[in-house]
Coordinates of C-alpha atoms and ligand atoms in Angstrom, one line a residue:
M1 CA -170.0 -115.3 -19.6
D2 CA -173.2 -113.7 -20.4
F3 CA -172.4 -110.3 -22.0
S4 CA -174.7 -108.5 -19.6
D5 CA -172.5 -109.7 -16.7
S6 CA -169.8 -107.2 -17.7
H7 CA -172.2 -104.3 -17.6
G8 CA -173.5 -104.9 -14.0
I9 CA -177.0 -105.9 -15.4
K10 CA -176.7 -109.7 -15.0
G11 CA -179.8 -111.9 -15.4
V12 CA -182.1 -109.1 -16.8
H13 CA -184.3 -110.2 -19.7
M14 CA -183.0 -108.3 -22.6
R15 CA -183.7 -107.5 -26.3
D16 CA -180.8 -107.0 -28.6
Y17 CA -182.8 -105.1 -31.2
C18 CA -184.7 -101.8 -31.4
L19 CA -188.3 -102.4 -32.4
I20 CA -189.7 -99.6 -34.7
Y21 CA -192.7 -99.5 -37.0
L22 CA -191.8 -97.5 -40.1
N23 CA -194.8 -96.4 -42.2
G24 CA -196.7 -99.3 -40.9
L25 CA -193.8 -101.9 -41.3
R26 CA -192.3 -103.7 -38.5
K27 CA -188.5 -103.4 -38.2
E28 CA -186.1 -105.0 -35.9
V29 CA -182.8 -102.9 -36.0
R30 CA -179.6 -104.4 -34.6
G31 CA -176.0 -103.6 -34.2
P32 CA -174.0 -100.6 -35.3
E33 CA -176.9 -99.3 -37.5
T34 CA -178.8 -98.4 -34.3
L35 CA -176.3 -95.8 -33.4
L36 CA -176.6 -93.9 -36.7
M37 CA -178.8 -90.8 -36.7
L38 CA -182.2 -91.6 -37.7
G39 CA -182.2 -89.4 -40.8
D40 CA -179.0 -91.1 -42.0
W41 CA -180.4 -94.4 -41.3
L42 CA -183.7 -93.6 -43.2
R43 CA -181.7 -92.4 -46.3
K44 CA -178.8 -94.9 -46.3
E45 CA -180.3 -98.1 -44.8
A46 CA -184.0 -97.9 -45.2
G47 CA -183.8 -96.3 -48.7
L48 CA -186.3 -93.6 -47.7
T49 CA -184.4 -90.6 -49.3
G50 CA -187.5 -88.3 -49.2
T51 CA -186.2 -87.1 -45.8
K52 CA -183.5 -84.5 -46.4
I53 CA -180.6 -83.6 -44.2
V54 CA -179.5 -80.0 -44.6
C55 CA -178.1 -78.5 -41.3
A56 CA -177.8 -81.7 -39.2
E57 CA -178.3 -79.4 -36.2
G58 CA -182.0 -79.3 -35.6
D59 CA -182.2 -75.8 -37.0
C60 CA -183.9 -76.1 -40.5
G61 CA -186.5 -78.8 -40.2
A62 CA -185.8 -80.4 -43.6
C63 CA -185.4 -83.9 -41.8
T64 CA -188.8 -83.7 -40.1
V65 CA -190.5 -87.0 -39.6
L66 CA -193.6 -87.9 -37.4
R67 CA -193.3 -90.1 -34.3
A68 CA -195.8 -91.7 -32.1
F69 CA -194.4 -93.3 -28.9
P70 CA -196.8 -95.3 -26.7
K71 CA -195.9 -94.4 -23.2
F72 CA -197.0 -97.4 -21.3
K73 CA -200.4 -95.9 -20.7
E74 CA -203.7 -96.0 -22.5
S75 CA -203.5 -92.3 -23.3
P76 CA -204.5 -91.3 -26.9
L77 CA -201.5 -91.8 -29.1
V78 CA -200.8 -89.0 -31.7
F79 CA -198.0 -88.5 -34.2
E80 CA -195.8 -85.5 -33.5
A81 CA -193.0 -83.9 -35.5
M82 CA -189.4 -84.3 -34.6
N83 CA -186.0 -83.7 -36.3
S84 CA -184.5 -87.0 -37.5
C85 CA -181.0 -85.5 -37.9
I86 CA -180.2 -85.4 -34.2
A87 CA -181.7 -88.5 -32.7
T88 CA -180.1 -91.9 -32.9
V89 CA -182.1 -94.9 -34.2
A90 CA -181.6 -96.7 -30.8
Q91 CA -183.6 -93.9 -29.2
M92 CA -186.6 -94.6 -31.7
D93 CA -187.0 -97.9 -30.0
G94 CA -190.6 -98.5 -29.2
S95 CA -191.9 -95.8 -31.7
H96 CA -194.1 -95.8 -34.8
L97 CA -192.5 -93.4 -37.4
V98 CA -194.0 -91.9 -40.5
T99 CA -191.8 -90.3 -43.1
V100 CA -192.7 -88.2 -46.2
E101 CA -193.0 -91.5 -48.2
G102 CA -195.8 -92.7 -45.8
I103 CA -198.3 -90.0 -46.2
Q104 CA -199.6 -90.4 -49.7
R105 CA -201.8 -93.4 -50.6
G106 CA -200.5 -95.1 -53.8
N107 CA -200.2 -92.4 -56.4
E108 CA -202.7 -90.1 -54.5
L109 CA -201.0 -87.2 -52.8
S110 CA -201.9 -86.3 -49.2
P111 CA -204.1 -83.1 -48.6
V112 CA -201.0 -81.2 -47.5
Q113 CA -199.1 -82.2 -50.5
K114 CA -201.8 -81.3 -52.9
A115 CA -202.2 -77.9 -51.3
M116 CA -198.4 -77.3 -51.5
R117 CA -198.4 -78.1 -55.2
E118 CA -201.5 -76.0 -55.9
C119 CA -200.2 -72.9 -53.9
H120 CA -196.6 -73.2 -55.2
G121 CA -195.3 -73.9 -51.7
S122 CA -192.2 -75.4 -53.3
Q123 CA -189.4 -74.1 -55.5
C124 CA -186.1 -75.7 -55.2
G125 CA -187.8 -78.4 -53.1
F126 CA -185.1 -79.2 -50.6
C127 CA -187.1 -77.9 -47.6
T128 CA -190.4 -79.2 -48.8
P129 CA -190.6 -82.7 -47.3
G130 CA -189.8 -81.1 -43.9
F131 CA -192.6 -78.6 -44.3
I132 CA -195.0 -81.2 -45.5
M133 CA -194.3 -83.3 -42.5
A134 CA -194.4 -80.5 -40.0
L135 CA -197.8 -79.5 -41.5
S136 CA -198.9 -83.1 -41.6
G137 CA -198.2 -83.3 -37.8
A138 CA -200.3 -80.2 -37.3
F139 CA -203.3 -81.7 -39.2
E140 CA -203.1 -84.7 -36.9
K141 CA -204.2 -82.3 -34.1
H142 CA -206.4 -79.8 -36.0
K143 CA -209.0 -80.0 -38.7
Q144 CA -208.0 -76.6 -40.0
L145 CA -205.2 -74.1 -39.3
S146 CA -205.2 -70.4 -39.0
A147 CA -202.3 -68.5 -40.4
K148 CA -201.0 -67.9 -36.8
T149 CA -201.3 -71.6 -35.9
A150 CA -199.6 -72.6 -39.1
Q151 CA -196.7 -70.3 -38.5
N152 CA -196.4 -71.7 -34.9
Y153 CA -196.2 -75.2 -36.2
L154 CA -193.6 -74.1 -38.8
T155 CA -191.1 -72.2 -36.6
G156 CA -188.6 -75.1 -36.9
N157 CA -188.7 -75.1 -40.7
L158 CA -186.5 -72.8 -42.9
C159 CA -187.0 -72.0 -46.6
R160 CA -184.6 -70.0 -48.7
C161 CA -186.8 -69.7 -51.8
T162 CA -190.5 -69.2 -51.3
G163 CA -190.6 -66.2 -48.8
Y164 CA -192.9 -68.5 -46.8
Q165 CA -196.3 -67.0 -47.9
P166 CA -197.1 -69.7 -50.5
I167 CA -196.5 -72.3 -47.7
I168 CA -198.9 -70.6 -45.3
D169 CA -201.4 -70.3 -48.2
A170 CA -201.0 -74.1 -48.6
A171 CA -201.6 -74.6 -44.9
L172 CA -204.7 -72.5 -45.2
A173 CA -205.9 -74.3 -48.3
T174 CA -205.4 -77.8 -47.0
Q175 CA -208.7 -79.8 -46.8
T176 CA -208.5 -82.8 -44.6
S177 CA -211.0 -85.3 -43.2
S178 CA -210.7 -88.1 -40.7
S179 CA -210.0 -90.5 -43.6
H180 CA -206.7 -88.8 -44.0
S181 CA -205.7 -89.3 -40.4
L182 CA -202.2 -90.9 -40.1
S183 CA -203.1 -92.1 -36.6
Q184 CA -206.1 -94.0 -37.8
R185 CA -204.1 -95.3 -40.8
Y186 CA -201.0 -96.5 -38.9
L187 CA -201.6 -96.7 -35.2
K188 CA -203.3 -100.1 -35.4
P189 CA -203.9 -101.7 -31.9
D190 CA -202.0 -104.8 -32.7
F191 CA -199.0 -102.7 -33.8
T192 CA -199.2 -100.6 -30.6
A193 CA -199.6 -103.6 -28.5
D194 CA -196.4 -105.0 -30.1
L195 CA -194.5 -101.9 -29.2
I196 CA -195.8 -101.7 -25.6
S197 CA -194.9 -105.3 -25.1
A198 CA -191.3 -104.7 -26.3
Q199 CA -191.0 -101.7 -24.1
T200 CA -191.3 -104.0 -21.0
K201 CA -188.0 -105.6 -21.9
S202 CA -184.7 -103.9 -21.5
L203 CA -182.7 -103.2 -24.6
L204 CA -179.0 -103.9 -24.8
I205 CA -177.1 -103.2 -28.0
T206 CA -173.4 -103.9 -28.1
T207 CA -171.1 -103.2 -31.0
Q208 CA -167.3 -103.7 -31.2
T209 CA -166.9 -100.2 -29.9
H210 CA -170.1 -99.1 -28.1
T211 CA -172.9 -100.2 -25.6
F212 CA -176.2 -98.8 -25.7
F213 CA -178.5 -99.8 -22.7
A214 CA -182.0 -98.9 -22.3
P215 CA -183.3 -100.5 -19.0
A216 CA -186.9 -101.0 -18.2
S217 CA -186.3 -100.2 -14.6
L218 CA -184.4 -97.7 -12.6
S219 CA -182.5 -100.4 -10.6
E220 CA -181.0 -101.7 -13.8
A221 CA -180.1 -98.2 -14.9
V222 CA -178.2 -97.4 -11.6
A223 CA -176.5 -100.8 -11.7
F224 CA -175.3 -99.9 -15.2
T225 CA -174.0 -96.5 -14.1
N226 CA -172.0 -98.2 -11.4
E227 CA -170.3 -100.7 -13.8
N228 CA -169.7 -98.4 -16.7
P229 CA -167.6 -95.3 -15.7
G230 CA -167.7 -92.5 -18.2
F231 CA -171.2 -93.5 -19.3
R232 CA -173.4 -90.9 -20.8
V233 CA -177.2 -90.5 -20.3
L234 CA -179.2 -89.7 -23.4
G235 CA -182.3 -87.6 -23.1
A236 CA -183.9 -86.8 -26.4
A237 CA -180.3 -86.0 -27.7
T238 CA -181.3 -82.7 -29.1
D239 CA -178.0 -81.4 -27.7
F240 CA -176.1 -84.7 -27.8
G241 CA -177.1 -85.2 -31.4
V242 CA -175.8 -81.8 -32.5
Q243 CA -172.4 -82.4 -30.7
T244 CA -172.1 -85.8 -32.4
N245 CA -172.9 -84.5 -35.8
K246 CA -170.2 -81.9 -35.3
G247 CA -167.7 -84.7 -34.8
K248 CA -167.6 -85.2 -31.0
P249 CA -166.9 -88.8 -30.4
I250 CA -169.9 -90.9 -29.0
P251 CA -169.1 -92.0 -25.5
K252 CA -168.5 -95.8 -25.3
A253 CA -171.4 -96.5 -22.9
L254 CA -174.7 -94.8 -23.5
L255 CA -177.7 -95.1 -21.1
S256 CA -181.2 -94.2 -22.4
L257 CA -184.0 -93.9 -19.8
H258 CA -186.8 -94.2 -22.5
L259 CA -188.2 -97.5 -21.2
I260 CA -188.7 -96.5 -17.6
P261 CA -192.5 -95.7 -17.2
D262 CA -192.2 -93.6 -14.0
L263 CA -189.9 -91.0 -15.7
Y264 CA -192.8 -90.0 -18.0
E265 CA -195.0 -88.8 -15.1
I266 CA -195.7 -85.2 -14.0
Q267 CA -197.0 -85.2 -10.4
E268 CA -198.7 -82.4 -8.7
T269 CA -198.8 -82.3 -4.9
P270 CA -199.7 -79.2 -2.8
G271 CA -196.8 -76.7 -3.4
C272 CA -194.8 -79.0 -5.6
I273 CA -194.7 -80.1 -9.3
T274 CA -192.4 -83.1 -10.0
V275 CA -191.4 -83.8 -13.6
G276 CA -189.8 -87.1 -14.7
A277 CA -186.6 -87.1 -16.7
R278 CA -188.4 -88.3 -19.9
V279 CA -191.2 -85.6 -20.0
P280 CA -190.9 -83.7 -23.2
L281 CA -191.1 -79.9 -23.0
A282 CA -194.3 -79.8 -25.2
E283 CA -196.1 -81.9 -22.6
L284 CA -194.7 -80.0 -19.7
R285 CA -196.0 -76.7 -21.3
R286 CA -199.5 -78.1 -21.3
A287 CA -199.3 -79.6 -17.9
V288 CA -198.1 -76.4 -16.1
S289 CA -200.4 -73.9 -17.9
S290 CA -202.5 -73.4 -14.7
T291 CA -199.9 -73.8 -12.0
N292 CA -197.1 -71.9 -13.7
P293 CA -198.7 -69.9 -16.6
E294 CA -195.8 -67.6 -17.0
F295 CA -193.4 -70.6 -17.4
S296 CA -195.8 -72.3 -19.8
K297 CA -196.0 -69.3 -22.0
F298 CA -192.3 -68.8 -21.9
L299 CA -191.8 -72.3 -23.3
D300 CA -193.3 -70.9 -26.6
L301 CA -190.0 -69.1 -27.1
F302 CA -188.0 -72.3 -26.5
A303 CA -186.7 -73.9 -29.8
S304 CA -189.2 -75.3 -32.3
P305 CA -192.1 -77.7 -32.0
Q306 CA -189.8 -80.5 -33.5
I307 CA -187.4 -80.0 -30.6
K308 CA -189.9 -79.5 -27.8
N309 CA -191.9 -82.6 -28.8
V310 CA -188.9 -84.7 -27.6
A311 CA -186.5 -82.5 -25.6
T312 CA -186.6 -82.8 -21.9
L313 CA -186.5 -80.3 -19.0
V314 CA -183.9 -82.6 -17.3
G315 CA -181.7 -82.5 -20.5
N316 CA -181.9 -78.7 -20.4
I317 CA -180.8 -78.7 -16.7
A318 CA -178.1 -81.4 -17.1
N319 CA -176.8 -79.7 -20.2
A320 CA -175.6 -77.0 -17.7
S321 CA -175.4 -74.2 -20.3
P322 CA -175.4 -70.8 -18.6
I323 CA -178.0 -69.8 -21.2
G324 CA -180.3 -72.8 -20.7
D325 CA -183.7 -71.2 -20.8
T326 CA -185.5 -73.0 -18.1
L327 CA -182.8 -72.4 -15.5
P328 CA -183.6 -68.9 -14.3
F329 CA -187.2 -69.9 -13.8
L330 CA -186.1 -73.0 -11.7
L331 CA -183.8 -70.9 -9.7
I332 CA -186.6 -68.5 -8.6
S333 CA -189.1 -71.4 -8.1
D334 CA -187.3 -73.6 -5.5
G335 CA -186.1 -76.0 -8.3
Q336 CA -184.4 -79.1 -7.2
V337 CA -183.3 -82.2 -9.0
H338 CA -183.8 -85.8 -7.7
V339 CA -180.8 -87.9 -8.4
A340 CA -180.3 -91.7 -8.1
S341 CA -177.4 -94.1 -7.8
Q342 CA -176.8 -97.6 -6.9
G343 CA -177.3 -98.3 -3.1
P344 CA -174.9 -100.4 -1.1
K345 CA -176.5 -103.7 -2.2
N346 CA -177.1 -104.7 -5.8
G347 CA -180.7 -103.8 -6.8
T348 CA -181.0 -101.0 -4.3
I349 CA -181.2 -97.4 -5.2
E350 CA -179.9 -94.4 -3.3
K351 CA -181.7 -91.1 -3.8
R352 CA -181.0 -87.5 -2.9
L353 CA -182.2 -84.1 -3.7
I354 CA -179.9 -81.2 -4.9
P355 CA -181.3 -77.7 -4.9
L356 CA -180.7 -76.0 -8.2
T357 CA -178.8 -73.3 -6.4
E358 CA -176.2 -76.1 -5.5
L359 CA -176.1 -77.9 -8.8
Y360 CA -173.8 -75.8 -10.9
L361 CA -170.1 -75.7 -9.9
G362 CA -168.9 -73.9 -12.9
Y363 CA -169.1 -73.8 -16.6
K364 CA -170.9 -76.9 -17.8
S365 CA -169.9 -78.5 -14.5
L366 CA -172.6 -80.3 -12.2
S367 CA -172.2 -81.4 -8.6
L368 CA -173.4 -84.9 -9.6
K369 CA -171.3 -87.9 -8.5
P370 CA -169.9 -89.9 -11.4
N371 CA -172.5 -92.7 -11.0
E372 CA -175.5 -90.4 -10.4
I373 CA -178.3 -89.8 -12.8
I374 CA -181.2 -87.3 -12.6
T375 CA -184.5 -89.0 -12.4
H376 CA -186.8 -85.9 -11.7
V377 CA -186.9 -82.2 -11.2
S378 CA -189.3 -80.5 -8.9
F379 CA -190.4 -76.8 -8.5
R380 CA -193.2 -74.9 -6.8
P381 CA -196.3 -73.5 -8.5
H382 CA -196.6 -69.7 -8.7
L383 CA -198.0 -68.3 -5.5
K384 CA -201.3 -66.4 -5.6
N385 CA -199.8 -63.0 -4.5
E386 CA -196.6 -63.6 -6.6
I387 CA -195.8 -61.7 -9.8
V388 CA -193.6 -63.7 -12.1
R389 CA -192.1 -62.7 -15.4
L390 CA -189.6 -64.6 -17.6
Y391 CA -187.7 -62.9 -20.3
K392 CA -185.3 -64.0 -23.1
S393 CA -183.3 -61.8 -25.3
S394 CA -182.1 -63.3 -28.5
Q395 CA -181.3 -62.2 -31.9
R396 CA -184.3 -63.9 -33.4
K397 CA -187.6 -64.4 -31.6
D398 CA -188.2 -68.0 -32.5
L399 CA -185.8 -70.9 -32.5
D400 CA -182.8 -69.1 -31.1
I401 CA -180.8 -69.3 -28.0
S402 CA -180.7 -66.5 -25.5
T403 CA -178.1 -63.8 -25.2
V404 CA -179.3 -62.9 -21.8
S405 CA -182.4 -64.3 -19.9
G406 CA -184.1 -63.2 -16.8
A407 CA -186.5 -64.6 -14.2
F408 CA -188.1 -62.1 -11.8
S409 CA -190.5 -62.8 -9.0
L410 CA -192.1 -60.4 -6.4
V411 CA -194.3 -61.4 -3.5
T412 CA -196.2 -58.2 -2.7
T413 CA -198.6 -56.7 -0.1
Q414 CA -201.1 -54.0 -0.5
D415 CA -202.2 -51.6 2.1
K416 CA -204.3 -48.4 1.3
G417 CA -203.3 -48.5 -2.3
I418 CA -199.6 -48.8 -1.5
I419 CA -197.8 -51.9 -2.9
K420 CA -194.8 -53.2 -1.0
V421 CA -192.4 -55.9 -2.0
Q422 CA -192.3 -58.6 0.7
E423 CA -189.9 -60.9 -1.1
A424 CA -188.0 -60.7 -4.3
R425 CA -186.2 -63.3 -6.3
I426 CA -184.0 -62.5 -9.3
A427 CA -182.2 -65.1 -11.5
L428 CA -180.2 -64.3 -14.7
G429 CA -178.8 -66.5 -17.6
G430 CA -176.0 -65.6 -19.9
V431 CA -174.0 -63.3 -17.5
A432 CA -171.7 -65.8 -15.8
A433 CA -170.3 -69.3 -16.2
T434 CA -173.6 -70.6 -14.7
P435 CA -177.0 -69.2 -14.3
I436 CA -177.2 -67.1 -11.1
R437 CA -179.4 -65.6 -8.4
V438 CA -178.5 -62.0 -7.5
P439 CA -179.1 -61.7 -3.7
A440 CA -177.9 -57.9 -3.5
A441 CA -180.7 -56.9 -5.9
E442 CA -183.2 -59.1 -4.1
L443 CA -182.3 -57.4 -0.8
A444 CA -182.6 -54.0 -2.3
L445 CA -186.2 -54.6 -3.3
K446 CA -187.3 -56.3 0.0
Q447 CA -189.8 -54.2 2.1
Q448 CA -189.6 -51.4 -0.4
I449 CA -192.7 -49.5 -1.9
M450 CA -193.0 -50.2 -5.5
T451 CA -192.1 -47.1 -7.6
P452 CA -190.6 -46.4 -11.0
Q453 CA -187.4 -45.1 -9.2
L454 CA -187.0 -48.4 -7.2
F455 CA -187.0 -50.4 -10.5
Q456 CA -184.7 -47.9 -12.2
D457 CA -182.2 -48.2 -9.2
V458 CA -182.3 -52.0 -9.0
A459 CA -181.9 -52.2 -12.8
Q460 CA -178.7 -50.3 -12.5
L461 CA -177.6 -52.3 -9.4
L462 CA -178.2 -55.5 -11.5
A463 CA -176.1 -54.3 -14.3
N464 CA -173.3 -53.3 -12.0
S465 CA -173.4 -56.7 -10.2
V466 CA -172.7 -58.9 -13.2
K467 CA -169.5 -59.5 -15.2
P468 CA -170.7 -61.3 -18.4
Q469 CA -168.2 -62.8 -20.9
S470 CA -167.9 -61.2 -24.3
D471 CA -168.6 -63.7 -27.1
L472 CA -170.2 -63.9 -30.6
R473 CA -173.6 -63.4 -29.2
G474 CA -172.8 -60.1 -27.4
S475 CA -170.1 -58.1 -25.7
Q476 CA -169.9 -57.7 -21.9
Q477 CA -171.2 -54.2 -22.1
Y478 CA -174.0 -55.2 -24.4
R479 CA -175.1 -57.9 -22.0
K480 CA -175.0 -55.5 -19.1
V481 CA -177.4 -53.2 -21.0
L482 CA -179.7 -56.1 -21.7
V483 CA -179.8 -57.0 -18.0
K484 CA -180.7 -53.4 -17.1
N485 CA -183.4 -53.1 -19.9
L486 CA -185.0 -56.5 -19.0
F487 CA -185.4 -55.4 -15.4
K488 CA -186.7 -51.9 -16.4
K489 CA -189.2 -53.7 -18.8
F490 CA -190.2 -55.9 -15.8
G491 CA -190.8 -52.8 -13.7
D492 CA -192.9 -51.1 -16.4
E493 CA -195.1 -54.1 -16.7
V494 CA -195.5 -54.6 -13.0
L495 CA -196.3 -50.9 -12.3
R496 CA -198.8 -50.9 -15.2
G497 CA -200.6 -53.9 -13.5
Ligands
LIG1 C1 -182.4 -76.3 -32.8 C2 -182.1 -76.2 -31.3 C3 -182.8 -75.2 -30.6 C4 -182.6 -75.2 -29.2 N1 -183.2 -74.2 -28.6 C5 -183.0 -74.1 -27.2 C6 -183.7 -73.0 -26.5 O1 -184.4 -72.2 -27.2 N2 -183.4 -72.9 -25.2 C7 -182.6 -73.8 -24.5 O2 -182.4 -73.6 -23.4 N3 -182.0 -74.8 -25.2 C8 -182.2 -75.0 -26.5 N4 -181.7 -76.0 -27.2 C9 -180.7 -77.0 -26.4 C10 -181.4 -78.3 -26.1 O3 -182.4 -78.7 -27.0 C11 -182.2 -78.3 -24.7 O4 -181.1 -78.1 -23.7 C12 -182.9 -79.5 -24.4 O5 -183.7 -79.3 -23.2 C13 -182.1 -80.7 -24.1 O6 -182.8 -81.8 -23.8 P1 -182.6 -83.3 -24.3 O7 -183.6 -84.2 -23.6 O8 -182.5 -83.3 -25.8 O9 -181.1 -83.5 -23.8 P2 -179.8 -84.4 -24.3 O10 -179.3 -83.7 -25.5 O11 -180.2 -85.9 -24.5 O12 -178.9 -84.2 -23.1 C14 -178.3 -83.0 -22.8 C15 -177.2 -83.3 -21.6 O13 -177.9 -83.7 -20.5 C16 -177.5 -84.9 -20.0 N5 -178.6 -85.7 -19.4 C17 -179.8 -85.9 -20.1 N6 -180.7 -86.5 -19.3 C18 -180.0 -86.8 -18.1 C19 -180.3 -87.4 -16.9 N7 -181.5 -88.0 -16.7 N8 -179.4 -87.5 -15.9 C20 -178.2 -87.0 -16.1 N9 -177.8 -86.3 -17.2 C21 -178.7 -86.2 -18.3 C22 -176.9 -85.7 -21.3 O14 -175.9 -86.6 -20.9 C23 -176.3 -84.5 -21.9 O15 -175.1 -84.1 -21.4 C24 -181.8 -76.2 -28.5 C25 -181.2 -77.2 -29.3 C26 -181.4 -77.3 -30.6 C27 -180.8 -78.4 -31.4
LIG2 S1 -181.4 -81.3 -41.1 FE1 -181.8 -79.4 -40.4 S2 -183.1 -79.8 -38.7 FE2 -182.3 -81.7 -39.3
LIG3 S1 -188.2 -74.3 -51.7 FE1 -186.1 -74.0 -51.7 S2 -185.4 -73.9 -49.6 FE2 -187.7 -74.0 -49.6

């Protein structure tokens, strides 16, 4: 029997290897190696030990590599930084990767390496390859960096020794020219054509213990989910990778949607933005900067560039964490997920929509059927007369998860200088087992004239309405105070105009 028969994906034209270009060299990776984390594979199998693994949780950036992934389109390809410690090799299928070994030419250091040496940007050196790769990624997009831009590109990199200033100095001192462009050096049209051609064929890796399937179409994906109970979908694995590195067993059947072209699209129709399951957050941020500017800006506070260059909105939703940062926004913006499963006949697809308000059943529990996957998420753009603010309270501004988060929206009318609330929406994260809307507080704002007292009263009402759990990030009482203060802050900002 053809092996694919037993996975419900009979007769599909398959590859049994991941195709990767690594520093310009073509690699076909097969078998159990493909399920290693990329960083481990680079060091142990590819012999590229310049990439360092320190935290193995996406927090320190020491493992940063650059990745270019041609997404089926002619759009300009560019290398972007990602953490190699929390993504499997299999997920890199179809990508061109550059590691720290790939940036110098012979014995000549790259401009970033030279500047780091001259500015004393390295002491113990363990973090250095990661900083160099994060900055190399930044210089693929900018000719020069300001201190602020350099800091933004480096929020995902930690250094215990230098105090950071010498590294920023190095970023400012770096002199590049187009001859140093890694895209020009590595993204040769024939390499890219080879990757794009491979992407049209589904990928099935089977080991003695695991199956990794990356279908080239949605109908193959839903057939697989039907035949492989207990399967797990992999997005970018920024959460999955951390869990795996902490010792959680890898599920036997893994489904990656990275070869399905439609899932990389962001569609805008009147009143609705629809985002495919494979759209990275960094791309989403750019795409919604005019339709949902507050959300776009808020994504600056989400993780690091290395995470956002790969992590998906759908992964954040399906992760079902009560402190998932995008969820309060989606709850006030008519968010809904599009799910797909196999229809009554082989090759058919059944689709349905689930409003976000009905998606979460309890802590980390979703109202998805066992064979359903999320293909898209949609939400509405901000309205013209809508005031939207998104807040996140965390112990550290950058690269930290929320203790409490809030999304507040007011639709207002103005008559003779008096501003009245027509409609209010309030969603909170980190105060219950799931992210929640607070209807009592929304009702208390409706048809009211906006005054400082109104915001004070509703802030108190909000704090009284929630019963957060106490945990390491904050006690119940502390979280209640945060909720109250976030809403008071919102009121101050709104009343100041
Ligand atoms: C260093 C670091 C910082 C982080 N910072 C933040 C932060 O600031 N705010 C925040 O909210 N989160 C943060 N996260 C958590 C995580 O990165 C995000 O939740 C991210 O959006 C997950 O996306 P992903 O594509 O990597 O999902 P994955 O890890 O691939 O998947 C997450 C879950 O969703 C499921 N899933 C994925 N796609 C689908 C699908 N199509 N259908 C059904 N199920 C699916 C997976 O099976 C898995 O259970 C951080 C993580 C790390 C490692
Ligand atoms: S080793 Fe720390 S982010 Fe990968
Ligand atoms: S130089 Fe030692 S950790 Fe950065």
